[in-house]
PDB file of C-alpha atoms and ligand atoms in Angstrom:
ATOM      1  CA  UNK H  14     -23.104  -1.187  10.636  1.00 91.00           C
ATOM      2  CA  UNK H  15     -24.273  -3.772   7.677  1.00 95.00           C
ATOM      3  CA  UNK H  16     -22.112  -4.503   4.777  1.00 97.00           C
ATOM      4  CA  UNK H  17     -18.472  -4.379   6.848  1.00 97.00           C
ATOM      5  CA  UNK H  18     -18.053  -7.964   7.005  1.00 98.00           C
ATOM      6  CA  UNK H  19     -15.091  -9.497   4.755  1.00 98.00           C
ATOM      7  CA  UNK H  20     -16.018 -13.329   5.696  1.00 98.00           C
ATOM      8  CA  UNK H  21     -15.367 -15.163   2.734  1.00 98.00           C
ATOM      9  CA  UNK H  22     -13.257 -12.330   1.219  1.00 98.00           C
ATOM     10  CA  UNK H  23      -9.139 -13.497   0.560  1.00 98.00           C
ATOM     11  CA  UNK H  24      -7.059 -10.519   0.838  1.00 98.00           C
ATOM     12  CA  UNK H  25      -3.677 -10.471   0.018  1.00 98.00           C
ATOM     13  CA  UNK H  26      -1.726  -7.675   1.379  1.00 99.00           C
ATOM     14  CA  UNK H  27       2.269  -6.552   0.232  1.00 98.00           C
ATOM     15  CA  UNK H  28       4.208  -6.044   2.273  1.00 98.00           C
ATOM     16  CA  UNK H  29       2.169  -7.065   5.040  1.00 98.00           C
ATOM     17  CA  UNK H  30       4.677  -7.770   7.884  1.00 98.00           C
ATOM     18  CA  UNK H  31       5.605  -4.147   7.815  1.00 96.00           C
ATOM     19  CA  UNK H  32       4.629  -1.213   9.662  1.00 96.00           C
ATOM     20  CA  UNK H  33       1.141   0.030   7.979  1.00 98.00           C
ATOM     21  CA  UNK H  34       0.867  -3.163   6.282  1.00 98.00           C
ATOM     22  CA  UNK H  35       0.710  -4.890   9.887  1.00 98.00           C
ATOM     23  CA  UNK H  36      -2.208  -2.854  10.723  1.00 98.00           C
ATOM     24  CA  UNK H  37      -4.157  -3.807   7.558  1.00 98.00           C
ATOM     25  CA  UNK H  38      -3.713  -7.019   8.320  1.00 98.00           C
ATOM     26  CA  UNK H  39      -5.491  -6.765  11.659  1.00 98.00           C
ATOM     27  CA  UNK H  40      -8.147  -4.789  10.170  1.00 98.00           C
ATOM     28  CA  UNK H  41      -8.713  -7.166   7.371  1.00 98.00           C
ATOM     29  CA  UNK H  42      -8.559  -9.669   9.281  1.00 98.00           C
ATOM     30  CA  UNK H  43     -11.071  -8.323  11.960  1.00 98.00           C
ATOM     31  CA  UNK H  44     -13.780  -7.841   9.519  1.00 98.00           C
ATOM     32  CA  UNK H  45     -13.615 -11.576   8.799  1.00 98.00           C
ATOM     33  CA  UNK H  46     -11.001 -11.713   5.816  1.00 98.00           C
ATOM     34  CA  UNK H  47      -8.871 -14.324   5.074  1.00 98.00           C
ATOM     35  CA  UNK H  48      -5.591 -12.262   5.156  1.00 98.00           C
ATOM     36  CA  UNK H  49      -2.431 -13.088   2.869  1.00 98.00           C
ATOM     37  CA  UNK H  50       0.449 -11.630   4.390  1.00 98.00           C
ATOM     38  CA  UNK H  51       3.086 -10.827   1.462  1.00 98.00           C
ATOM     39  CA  UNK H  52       6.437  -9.992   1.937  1.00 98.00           C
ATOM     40  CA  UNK H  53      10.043  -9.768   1.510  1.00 98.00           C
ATOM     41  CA  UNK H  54      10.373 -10.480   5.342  1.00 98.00           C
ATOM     42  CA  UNK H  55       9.335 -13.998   5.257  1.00 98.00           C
ATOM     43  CA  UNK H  56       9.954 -14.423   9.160  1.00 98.00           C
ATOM     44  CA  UNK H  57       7.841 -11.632  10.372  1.00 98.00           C
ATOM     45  CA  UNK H  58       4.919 -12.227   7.730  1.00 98.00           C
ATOM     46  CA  UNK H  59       4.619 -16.160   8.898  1.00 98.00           C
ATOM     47  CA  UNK H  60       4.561 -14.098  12.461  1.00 98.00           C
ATOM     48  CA  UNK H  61       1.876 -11.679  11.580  1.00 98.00           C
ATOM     49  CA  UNK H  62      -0.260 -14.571  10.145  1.00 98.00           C
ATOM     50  CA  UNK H  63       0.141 -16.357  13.092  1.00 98.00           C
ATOM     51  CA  UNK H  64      -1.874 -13.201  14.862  1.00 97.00           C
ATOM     52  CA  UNK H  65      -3.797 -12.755  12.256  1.00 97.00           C
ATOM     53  CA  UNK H  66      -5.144 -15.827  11.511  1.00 97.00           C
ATOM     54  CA  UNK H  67      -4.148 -15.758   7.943  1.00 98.00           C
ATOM     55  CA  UNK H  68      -1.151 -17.445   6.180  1.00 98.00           C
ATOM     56  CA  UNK H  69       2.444 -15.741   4.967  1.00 98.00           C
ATOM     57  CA  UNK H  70       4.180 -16.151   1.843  1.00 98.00           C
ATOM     58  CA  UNK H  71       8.023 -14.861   0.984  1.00 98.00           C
ATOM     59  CA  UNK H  72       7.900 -12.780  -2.013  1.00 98.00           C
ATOM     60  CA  UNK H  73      10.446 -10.398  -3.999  1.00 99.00           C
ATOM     61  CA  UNK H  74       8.365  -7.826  -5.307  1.00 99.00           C
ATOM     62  CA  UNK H  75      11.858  -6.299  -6.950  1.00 98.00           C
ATOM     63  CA  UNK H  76      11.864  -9.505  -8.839  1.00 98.00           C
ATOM     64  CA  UNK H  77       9.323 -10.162 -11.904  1.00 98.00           C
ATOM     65  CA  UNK H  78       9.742 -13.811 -11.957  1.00 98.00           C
ATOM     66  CA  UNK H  79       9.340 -14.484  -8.056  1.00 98.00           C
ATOM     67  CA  UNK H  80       5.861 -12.415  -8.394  1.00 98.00           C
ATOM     68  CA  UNK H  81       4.824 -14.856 -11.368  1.00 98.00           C
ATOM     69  CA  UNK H  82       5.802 -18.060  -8.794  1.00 98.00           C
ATOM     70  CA  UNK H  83       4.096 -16.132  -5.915  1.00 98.00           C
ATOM     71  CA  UNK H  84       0.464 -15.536  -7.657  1.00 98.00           C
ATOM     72  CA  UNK H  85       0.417 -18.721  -8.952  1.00 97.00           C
ATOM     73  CA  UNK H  86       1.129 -20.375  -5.377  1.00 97.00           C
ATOM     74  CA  UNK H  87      -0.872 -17.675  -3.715  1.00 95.00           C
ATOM     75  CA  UNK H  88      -3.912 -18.602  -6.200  1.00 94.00           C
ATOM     76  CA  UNK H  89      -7.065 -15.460  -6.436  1.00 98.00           C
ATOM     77  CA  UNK H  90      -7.673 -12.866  -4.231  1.00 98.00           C
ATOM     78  CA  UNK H  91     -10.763 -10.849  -4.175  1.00 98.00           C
ATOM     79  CA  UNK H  92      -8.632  -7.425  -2.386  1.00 99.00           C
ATOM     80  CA  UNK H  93      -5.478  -6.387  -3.367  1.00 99.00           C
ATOM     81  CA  UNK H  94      -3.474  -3.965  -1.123  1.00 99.00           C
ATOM     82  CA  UNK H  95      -0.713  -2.521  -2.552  1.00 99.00           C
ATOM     83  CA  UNK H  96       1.256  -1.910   0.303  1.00 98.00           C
ATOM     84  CA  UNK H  97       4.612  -2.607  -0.027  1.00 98.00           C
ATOM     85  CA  UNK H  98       7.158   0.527  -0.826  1.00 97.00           C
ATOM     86  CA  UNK H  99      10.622   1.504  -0.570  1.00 95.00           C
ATOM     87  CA  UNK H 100      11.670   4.975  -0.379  1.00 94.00           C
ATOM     88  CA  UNK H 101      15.727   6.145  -1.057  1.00 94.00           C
ATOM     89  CA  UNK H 102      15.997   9.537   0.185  1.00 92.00           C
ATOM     90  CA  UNK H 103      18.369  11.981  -1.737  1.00 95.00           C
ATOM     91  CA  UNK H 104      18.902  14.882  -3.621  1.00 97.00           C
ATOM     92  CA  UNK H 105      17.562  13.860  -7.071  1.00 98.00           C
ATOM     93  CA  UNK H 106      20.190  16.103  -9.280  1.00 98.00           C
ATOM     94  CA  UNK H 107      22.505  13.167  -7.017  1.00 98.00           C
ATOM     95  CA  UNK H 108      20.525  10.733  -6.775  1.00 98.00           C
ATOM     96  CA  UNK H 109      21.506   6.658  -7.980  1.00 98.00           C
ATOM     97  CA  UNK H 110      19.185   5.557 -11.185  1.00 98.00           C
ATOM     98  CA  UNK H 111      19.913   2.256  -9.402  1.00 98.00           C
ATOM     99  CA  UNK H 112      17.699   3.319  -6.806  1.00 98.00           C
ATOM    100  CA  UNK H 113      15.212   4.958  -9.511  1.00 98.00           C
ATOM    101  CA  UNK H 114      14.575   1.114 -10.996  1.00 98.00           C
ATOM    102  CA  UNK H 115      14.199  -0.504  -7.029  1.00 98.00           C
ATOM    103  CA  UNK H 116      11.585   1.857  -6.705  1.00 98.00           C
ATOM    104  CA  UNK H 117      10.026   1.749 -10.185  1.00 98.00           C
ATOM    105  CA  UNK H 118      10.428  -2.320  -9.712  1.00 98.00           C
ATOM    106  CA  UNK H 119       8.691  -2.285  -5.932  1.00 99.00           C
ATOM    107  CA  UNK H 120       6.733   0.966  -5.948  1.00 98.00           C
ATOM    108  CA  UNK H 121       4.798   0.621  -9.155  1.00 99.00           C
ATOM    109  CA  UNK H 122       5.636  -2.229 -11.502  1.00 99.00           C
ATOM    110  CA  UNK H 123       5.218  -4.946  -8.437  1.00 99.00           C
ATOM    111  CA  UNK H 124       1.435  -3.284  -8.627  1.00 99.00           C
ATOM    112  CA  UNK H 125       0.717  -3.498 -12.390  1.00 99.00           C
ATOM    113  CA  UNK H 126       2.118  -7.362 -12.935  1.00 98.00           C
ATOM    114  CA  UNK H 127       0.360  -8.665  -9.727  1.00 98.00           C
ATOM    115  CA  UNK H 128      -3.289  -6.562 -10.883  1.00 98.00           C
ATOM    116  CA  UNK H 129      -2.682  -7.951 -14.204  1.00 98.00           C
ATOM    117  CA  UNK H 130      -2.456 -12.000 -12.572  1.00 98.00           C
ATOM    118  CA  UNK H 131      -5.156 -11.398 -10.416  1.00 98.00           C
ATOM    119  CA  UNK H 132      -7.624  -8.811 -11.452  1.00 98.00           C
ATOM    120  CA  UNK H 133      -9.482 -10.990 -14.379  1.00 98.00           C
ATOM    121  CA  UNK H 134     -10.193 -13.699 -11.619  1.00 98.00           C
ATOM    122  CA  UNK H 135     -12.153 -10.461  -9.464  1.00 98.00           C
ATOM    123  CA  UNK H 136     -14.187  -9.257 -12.291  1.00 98.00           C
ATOM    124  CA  UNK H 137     -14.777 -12.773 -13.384  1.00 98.00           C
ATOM    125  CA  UNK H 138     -16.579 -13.393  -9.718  1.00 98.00           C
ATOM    126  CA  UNK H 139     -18.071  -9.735 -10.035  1.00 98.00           C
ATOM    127  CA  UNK H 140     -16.594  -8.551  -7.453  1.00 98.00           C
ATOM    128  CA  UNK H 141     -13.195  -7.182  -5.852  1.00 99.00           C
ATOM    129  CA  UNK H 142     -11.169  -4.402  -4.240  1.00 99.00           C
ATOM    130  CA  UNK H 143      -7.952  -2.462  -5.602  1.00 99.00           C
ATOM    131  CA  UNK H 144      -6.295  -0.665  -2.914  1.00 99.00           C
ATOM    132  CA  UNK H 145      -3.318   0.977  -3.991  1.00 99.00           C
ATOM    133  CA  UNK H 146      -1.071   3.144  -1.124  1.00 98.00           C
ATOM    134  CA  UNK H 147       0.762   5.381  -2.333  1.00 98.00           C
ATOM    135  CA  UNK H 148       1.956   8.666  -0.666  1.00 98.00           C
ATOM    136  CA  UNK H 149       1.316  12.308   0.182  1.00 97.00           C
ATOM    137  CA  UNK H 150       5.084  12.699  -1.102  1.00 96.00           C
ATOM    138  CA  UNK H 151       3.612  12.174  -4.463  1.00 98.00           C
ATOM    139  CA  UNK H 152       0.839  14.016  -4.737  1.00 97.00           C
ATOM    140  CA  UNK H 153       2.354  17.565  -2.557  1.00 95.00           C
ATOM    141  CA  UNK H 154       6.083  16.702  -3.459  1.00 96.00           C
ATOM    142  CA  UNK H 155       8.608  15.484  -0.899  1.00 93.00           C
ATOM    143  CA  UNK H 156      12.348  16.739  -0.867  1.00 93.00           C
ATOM    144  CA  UNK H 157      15.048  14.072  -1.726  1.00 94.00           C
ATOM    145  CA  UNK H 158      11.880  11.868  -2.756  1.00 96.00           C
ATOM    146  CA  UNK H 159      11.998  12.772  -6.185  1.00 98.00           C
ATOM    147  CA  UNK H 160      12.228   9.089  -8.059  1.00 98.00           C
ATOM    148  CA  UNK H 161       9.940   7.773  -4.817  1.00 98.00           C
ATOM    149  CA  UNK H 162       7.621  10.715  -5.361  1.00 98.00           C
ATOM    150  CA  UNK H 163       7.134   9.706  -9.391  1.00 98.00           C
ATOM    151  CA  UNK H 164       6.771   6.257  -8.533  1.00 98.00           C
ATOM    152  CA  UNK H 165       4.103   6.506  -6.058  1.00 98.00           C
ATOM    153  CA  UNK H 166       2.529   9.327  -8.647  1.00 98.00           C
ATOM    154  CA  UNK H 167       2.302   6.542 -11.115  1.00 98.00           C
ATOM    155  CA  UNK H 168      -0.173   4.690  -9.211  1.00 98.00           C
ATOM    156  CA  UNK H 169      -2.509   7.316  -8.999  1.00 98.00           C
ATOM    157  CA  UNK H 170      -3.292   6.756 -13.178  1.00 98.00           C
ATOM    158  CA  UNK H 171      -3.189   3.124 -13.145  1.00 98.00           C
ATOM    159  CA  UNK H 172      -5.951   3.271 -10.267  1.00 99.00           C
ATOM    160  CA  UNK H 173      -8.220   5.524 -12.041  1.00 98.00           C
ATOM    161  CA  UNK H 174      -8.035   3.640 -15.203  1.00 98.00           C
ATOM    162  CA  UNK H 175      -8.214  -0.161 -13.749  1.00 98.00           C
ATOM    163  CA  UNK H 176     -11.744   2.144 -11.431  1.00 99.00           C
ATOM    164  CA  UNK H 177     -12.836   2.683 -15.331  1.00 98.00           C
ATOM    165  CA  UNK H 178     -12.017  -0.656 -16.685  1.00 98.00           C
ATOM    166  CA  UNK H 179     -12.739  -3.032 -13.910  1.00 98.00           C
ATOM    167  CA  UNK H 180     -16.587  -1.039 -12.509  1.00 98.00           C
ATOM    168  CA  UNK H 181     -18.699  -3.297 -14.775  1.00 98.00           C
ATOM    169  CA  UNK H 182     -16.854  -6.111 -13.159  1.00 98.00           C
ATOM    170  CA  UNK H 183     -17.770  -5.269  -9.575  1.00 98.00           C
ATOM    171  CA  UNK H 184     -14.068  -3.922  -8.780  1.00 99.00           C
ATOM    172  CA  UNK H 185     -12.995  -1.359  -7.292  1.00 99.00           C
ATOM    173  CA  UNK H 186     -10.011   0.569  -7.195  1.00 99.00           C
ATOM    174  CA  UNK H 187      -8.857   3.695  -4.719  1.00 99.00           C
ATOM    175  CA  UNK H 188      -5.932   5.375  -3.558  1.00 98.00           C
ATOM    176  CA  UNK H 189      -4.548   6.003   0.184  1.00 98.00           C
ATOM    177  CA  UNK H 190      -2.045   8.618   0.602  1.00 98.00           C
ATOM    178  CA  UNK H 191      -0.495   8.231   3.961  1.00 98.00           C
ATOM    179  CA  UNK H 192       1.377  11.198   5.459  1.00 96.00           C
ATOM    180  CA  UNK H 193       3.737  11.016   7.780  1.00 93.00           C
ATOM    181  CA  UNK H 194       3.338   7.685  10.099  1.00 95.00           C
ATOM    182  CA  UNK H 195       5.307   5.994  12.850  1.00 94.00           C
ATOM    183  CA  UNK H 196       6.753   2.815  11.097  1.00 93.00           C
ATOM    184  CA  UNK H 197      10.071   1.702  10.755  1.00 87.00           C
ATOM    185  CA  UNK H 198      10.131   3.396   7.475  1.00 82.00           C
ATOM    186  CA  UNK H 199       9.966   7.216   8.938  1.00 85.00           C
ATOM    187  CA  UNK H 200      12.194   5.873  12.151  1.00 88.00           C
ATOM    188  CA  UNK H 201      14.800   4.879   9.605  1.00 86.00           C
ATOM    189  CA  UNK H 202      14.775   8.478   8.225  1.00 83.00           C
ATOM    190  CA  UNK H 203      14.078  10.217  11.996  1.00 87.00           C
ATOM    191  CA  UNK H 204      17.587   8.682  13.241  1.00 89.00           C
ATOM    192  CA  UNK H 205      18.981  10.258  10.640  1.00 86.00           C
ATOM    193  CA  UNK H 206      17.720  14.084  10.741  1.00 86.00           C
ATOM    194  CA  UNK H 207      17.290  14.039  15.298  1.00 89.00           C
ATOM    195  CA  UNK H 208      14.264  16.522  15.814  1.00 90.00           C
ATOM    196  CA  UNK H 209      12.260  15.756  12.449  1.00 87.00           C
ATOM    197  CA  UNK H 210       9.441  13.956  14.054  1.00 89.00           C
ATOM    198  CA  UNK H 211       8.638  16.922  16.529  1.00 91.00           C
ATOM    199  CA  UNK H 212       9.115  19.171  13.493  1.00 91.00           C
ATOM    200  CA  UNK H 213       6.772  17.568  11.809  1.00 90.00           C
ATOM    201  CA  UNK H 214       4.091  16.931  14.419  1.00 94.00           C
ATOM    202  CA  UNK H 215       4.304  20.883  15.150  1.00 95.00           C
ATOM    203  CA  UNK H 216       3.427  21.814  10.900  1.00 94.00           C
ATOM    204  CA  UNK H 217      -0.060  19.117  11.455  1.00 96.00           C
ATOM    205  CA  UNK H 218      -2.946  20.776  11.993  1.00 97.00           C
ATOM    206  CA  UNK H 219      -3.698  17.438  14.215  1.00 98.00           C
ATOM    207  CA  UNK H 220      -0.281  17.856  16.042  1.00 96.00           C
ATOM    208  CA  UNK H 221       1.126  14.370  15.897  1.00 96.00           C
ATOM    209  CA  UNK H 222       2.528  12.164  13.001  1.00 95.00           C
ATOM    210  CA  UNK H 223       0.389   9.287  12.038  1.00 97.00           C
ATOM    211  CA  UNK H 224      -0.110   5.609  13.290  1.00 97.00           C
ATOM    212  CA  UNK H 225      -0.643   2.661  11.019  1.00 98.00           C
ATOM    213  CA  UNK H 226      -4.313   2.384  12.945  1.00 98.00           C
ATOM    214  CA  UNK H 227      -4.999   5.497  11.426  1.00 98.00           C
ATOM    215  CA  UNK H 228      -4.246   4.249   7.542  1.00 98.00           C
ATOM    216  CA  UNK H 229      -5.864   0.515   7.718  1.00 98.00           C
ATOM    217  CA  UNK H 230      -8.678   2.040   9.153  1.00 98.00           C
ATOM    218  CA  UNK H 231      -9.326   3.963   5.319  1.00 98.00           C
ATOM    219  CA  UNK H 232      -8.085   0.601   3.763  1.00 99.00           C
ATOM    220  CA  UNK H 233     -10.283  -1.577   5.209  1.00 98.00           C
ATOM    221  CA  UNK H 234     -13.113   0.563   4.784  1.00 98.00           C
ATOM    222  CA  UNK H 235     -12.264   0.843   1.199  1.00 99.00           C
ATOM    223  CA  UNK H 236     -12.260  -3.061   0.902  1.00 99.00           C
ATOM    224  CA  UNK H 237     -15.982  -3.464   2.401  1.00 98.00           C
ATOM    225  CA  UNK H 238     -19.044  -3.719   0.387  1.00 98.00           C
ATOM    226  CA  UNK H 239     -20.213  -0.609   2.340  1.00 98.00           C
ATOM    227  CA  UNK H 240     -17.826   1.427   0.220  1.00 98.00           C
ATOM    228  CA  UNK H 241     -19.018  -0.284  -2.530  1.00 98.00           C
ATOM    229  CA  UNK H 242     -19.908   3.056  -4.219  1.00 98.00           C
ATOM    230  CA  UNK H 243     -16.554   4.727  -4.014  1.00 98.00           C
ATOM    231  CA  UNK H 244     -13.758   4.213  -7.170  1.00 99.00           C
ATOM    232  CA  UNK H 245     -11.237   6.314  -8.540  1.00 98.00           C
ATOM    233  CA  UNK H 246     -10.685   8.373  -5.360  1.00 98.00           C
ATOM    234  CA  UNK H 247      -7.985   9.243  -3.798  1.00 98.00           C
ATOM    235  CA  UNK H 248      -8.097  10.062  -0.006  1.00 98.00           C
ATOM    236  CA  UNK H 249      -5.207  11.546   2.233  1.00 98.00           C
ATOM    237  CA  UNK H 250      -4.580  10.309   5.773  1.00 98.00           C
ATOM    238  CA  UNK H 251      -2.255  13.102   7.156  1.00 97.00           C
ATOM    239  CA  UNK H 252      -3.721  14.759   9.994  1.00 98.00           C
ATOM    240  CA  UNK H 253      -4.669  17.572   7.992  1.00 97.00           C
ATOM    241  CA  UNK H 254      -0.868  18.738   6.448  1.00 94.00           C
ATOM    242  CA  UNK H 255      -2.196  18.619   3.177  1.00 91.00           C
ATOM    243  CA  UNK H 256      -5.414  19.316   1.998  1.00 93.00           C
ATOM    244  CA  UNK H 257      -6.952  18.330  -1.730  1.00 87.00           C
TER     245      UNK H 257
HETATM  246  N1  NAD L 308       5.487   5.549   6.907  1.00 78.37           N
HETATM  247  C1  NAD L 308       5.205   6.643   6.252  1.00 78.37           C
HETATM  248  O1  NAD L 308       5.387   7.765   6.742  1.00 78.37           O
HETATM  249  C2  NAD L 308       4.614   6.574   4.870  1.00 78.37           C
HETATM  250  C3  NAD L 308       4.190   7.773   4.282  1.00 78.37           C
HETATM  251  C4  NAD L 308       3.638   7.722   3.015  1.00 78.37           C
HETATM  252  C5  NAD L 308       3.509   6.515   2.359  1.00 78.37           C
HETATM  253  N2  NAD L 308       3.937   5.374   2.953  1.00 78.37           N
HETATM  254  C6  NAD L 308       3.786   4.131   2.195  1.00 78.37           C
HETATM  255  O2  NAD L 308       3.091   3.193   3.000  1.00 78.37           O
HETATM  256  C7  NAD L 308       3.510   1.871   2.651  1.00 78.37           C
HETATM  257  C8  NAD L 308       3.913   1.113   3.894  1.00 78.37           C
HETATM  258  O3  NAD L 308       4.994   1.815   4.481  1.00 78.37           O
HETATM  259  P1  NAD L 308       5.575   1.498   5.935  1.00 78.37           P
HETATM  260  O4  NAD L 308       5.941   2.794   6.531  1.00 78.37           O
HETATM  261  O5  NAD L 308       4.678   0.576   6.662  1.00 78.37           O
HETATM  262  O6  NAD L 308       6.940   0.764   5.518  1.00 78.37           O
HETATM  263  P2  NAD L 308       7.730  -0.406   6.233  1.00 78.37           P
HETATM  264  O7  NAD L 308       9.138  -0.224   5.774  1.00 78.37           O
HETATM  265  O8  NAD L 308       7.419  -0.482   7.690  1.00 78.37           O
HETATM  266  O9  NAD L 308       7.111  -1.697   5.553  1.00 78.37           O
HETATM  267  C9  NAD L 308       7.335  -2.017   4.211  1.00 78.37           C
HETATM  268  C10 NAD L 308       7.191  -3.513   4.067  1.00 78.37           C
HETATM  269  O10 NAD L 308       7.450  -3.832   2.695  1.00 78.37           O
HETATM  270  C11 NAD L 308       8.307  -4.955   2.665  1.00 78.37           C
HETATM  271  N3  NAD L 308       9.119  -4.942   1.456  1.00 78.37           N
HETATM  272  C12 NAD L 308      10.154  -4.108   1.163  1.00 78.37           C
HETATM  273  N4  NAD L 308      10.712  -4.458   0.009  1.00 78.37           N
HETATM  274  C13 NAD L 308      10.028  -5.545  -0.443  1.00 78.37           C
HETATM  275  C14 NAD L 308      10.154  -6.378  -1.575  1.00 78.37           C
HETATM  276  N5  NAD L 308      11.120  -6.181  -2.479  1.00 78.37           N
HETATM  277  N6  NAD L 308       9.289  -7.387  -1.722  1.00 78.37           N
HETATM  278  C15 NAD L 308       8.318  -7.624  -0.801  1.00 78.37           C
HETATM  279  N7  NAD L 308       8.150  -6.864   0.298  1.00 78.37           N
HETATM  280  C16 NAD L 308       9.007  -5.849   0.470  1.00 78.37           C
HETATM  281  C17 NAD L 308       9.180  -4.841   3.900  1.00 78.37           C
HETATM  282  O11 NAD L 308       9.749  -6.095   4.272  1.00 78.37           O
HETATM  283  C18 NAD L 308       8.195  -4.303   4.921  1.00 78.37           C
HETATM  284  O12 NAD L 308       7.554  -5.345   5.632  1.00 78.37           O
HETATM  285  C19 NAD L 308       4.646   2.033   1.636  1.00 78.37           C
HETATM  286  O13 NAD L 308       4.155   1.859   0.334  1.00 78.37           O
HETATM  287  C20 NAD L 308       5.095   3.460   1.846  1.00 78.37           C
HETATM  288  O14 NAD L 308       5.676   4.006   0.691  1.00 78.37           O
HETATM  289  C21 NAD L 308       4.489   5.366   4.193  1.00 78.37           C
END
């Protein structure tokens, strides 16, 4: 298929070394992108960029000044994945505002300052891709995801307005809303609650949870020039359990 090829294309992914994130990587990287693997984890990002053929940088996307010192060692990128999140599951009349501003911080703030550092360099090329993930929690609700659920919600308005303000500069910007997917994120939560992944699986119309493959597939699509004509959306990956 014409117009897949990234060659040429630097794409800096958050949270790369994780599970999803991992995935992009590959993707991005087998469509010819030079891949940035971003992440807390600085270990298993220099790892991943050993696979991917890309290079890793440690960065503390709960920290405003360590993502000023990352962007300007990073330099441009011409795609942005937003993929880095942390979820705190709890009831929300319980829940810890502590863990309200480590997902604000991470989930939607990390987003805005790095678009902000490295946005005006896309639109100055005239061209670049936004991808923000966010979650299926946010846009059907999730229980004891109520501060995770606003967070990711957030990122649905910033994409739609950065779609508006950055189209004349050849950027776009789209939303993927994972459901449920097999990453050390959801195993954190199965080994908690024994039986939820079967649960789950049973309520999909596809009948299993998802696999990172399933998400980067969407992202990386979304970063090609063959989607070139697609901004402002956002698309669910979930097997079906919701539908919008
Ligand atoms: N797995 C799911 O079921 C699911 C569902 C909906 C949405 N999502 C979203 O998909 C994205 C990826 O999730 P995942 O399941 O792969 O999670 P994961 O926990 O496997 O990976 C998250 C990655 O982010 C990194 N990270 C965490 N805090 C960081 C920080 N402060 N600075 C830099 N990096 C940091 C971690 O080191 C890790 O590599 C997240 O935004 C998540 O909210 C996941």
């Amino acid at each position: 298929m014409d117009g897949m090829s990234l060659t040429g294309r630097t794409a800096l992914v958050t949270g790369g070394a994780g599970g999803i994130g991992r995935a992009i990587c590959a993707d991005l990287a087998s469509l010819g992108a030079r891949v940035v693997v971003a992440d807390l984890d600085l270990p298993a990002a220099e790892k991943l960029a050993g696979e991917v053929g890309g290079v890793a940088h440690r960065v503390d996307l709960a920290d405003p000044a360590d993502i000023d010192r990352f962007t300007a060692e990073a330099g441009p990128a011409d795609v942005l994945v937003h993929n880095a999140g942390v979820s705190v599951v709890e009831p929300f009349t319980t829940s810890d505002p502590a863990h309200w501003d480590l997902m604000w911080k991470i989930n939607l703030r990390a987003p805005m300052q790095l678009t902000r550092a490295l946005l005006p360099g896309m639109t100055d090329r005239g061209w670049g891709r936004l991808v923000f993930v966010s979650s299926d929690g946010a846009r059907a609700g999730s229980g004891g995801e109520g501060a995770y659920a606003a967070t990711k919600a957030g990122l649905f308005g910033l994409a739609k307005t950065l779609a508006r303000e950055a189209a004349r500069g050849g950027v776009t910007s789209n939303v993927v809303c994972p459901g449920p997917t097999d990453t050390p994120m959801v195993q954190a939560v199965a080994e908690r609650h024994p039986g939820l992944l079967d649960k789950l699986a049973r309520q999909i119309p596809l009948r299993r949870i998802g696999r990172p493959d399933d998400v980067a597939g969407l992202v990386a699509f979304l970063c090609t020039d063959r989607a070139g004509y697609i901004t402002g959306q956002t698309v669910s990956v979930s097997g079906g359990i919701t539908m919008h």
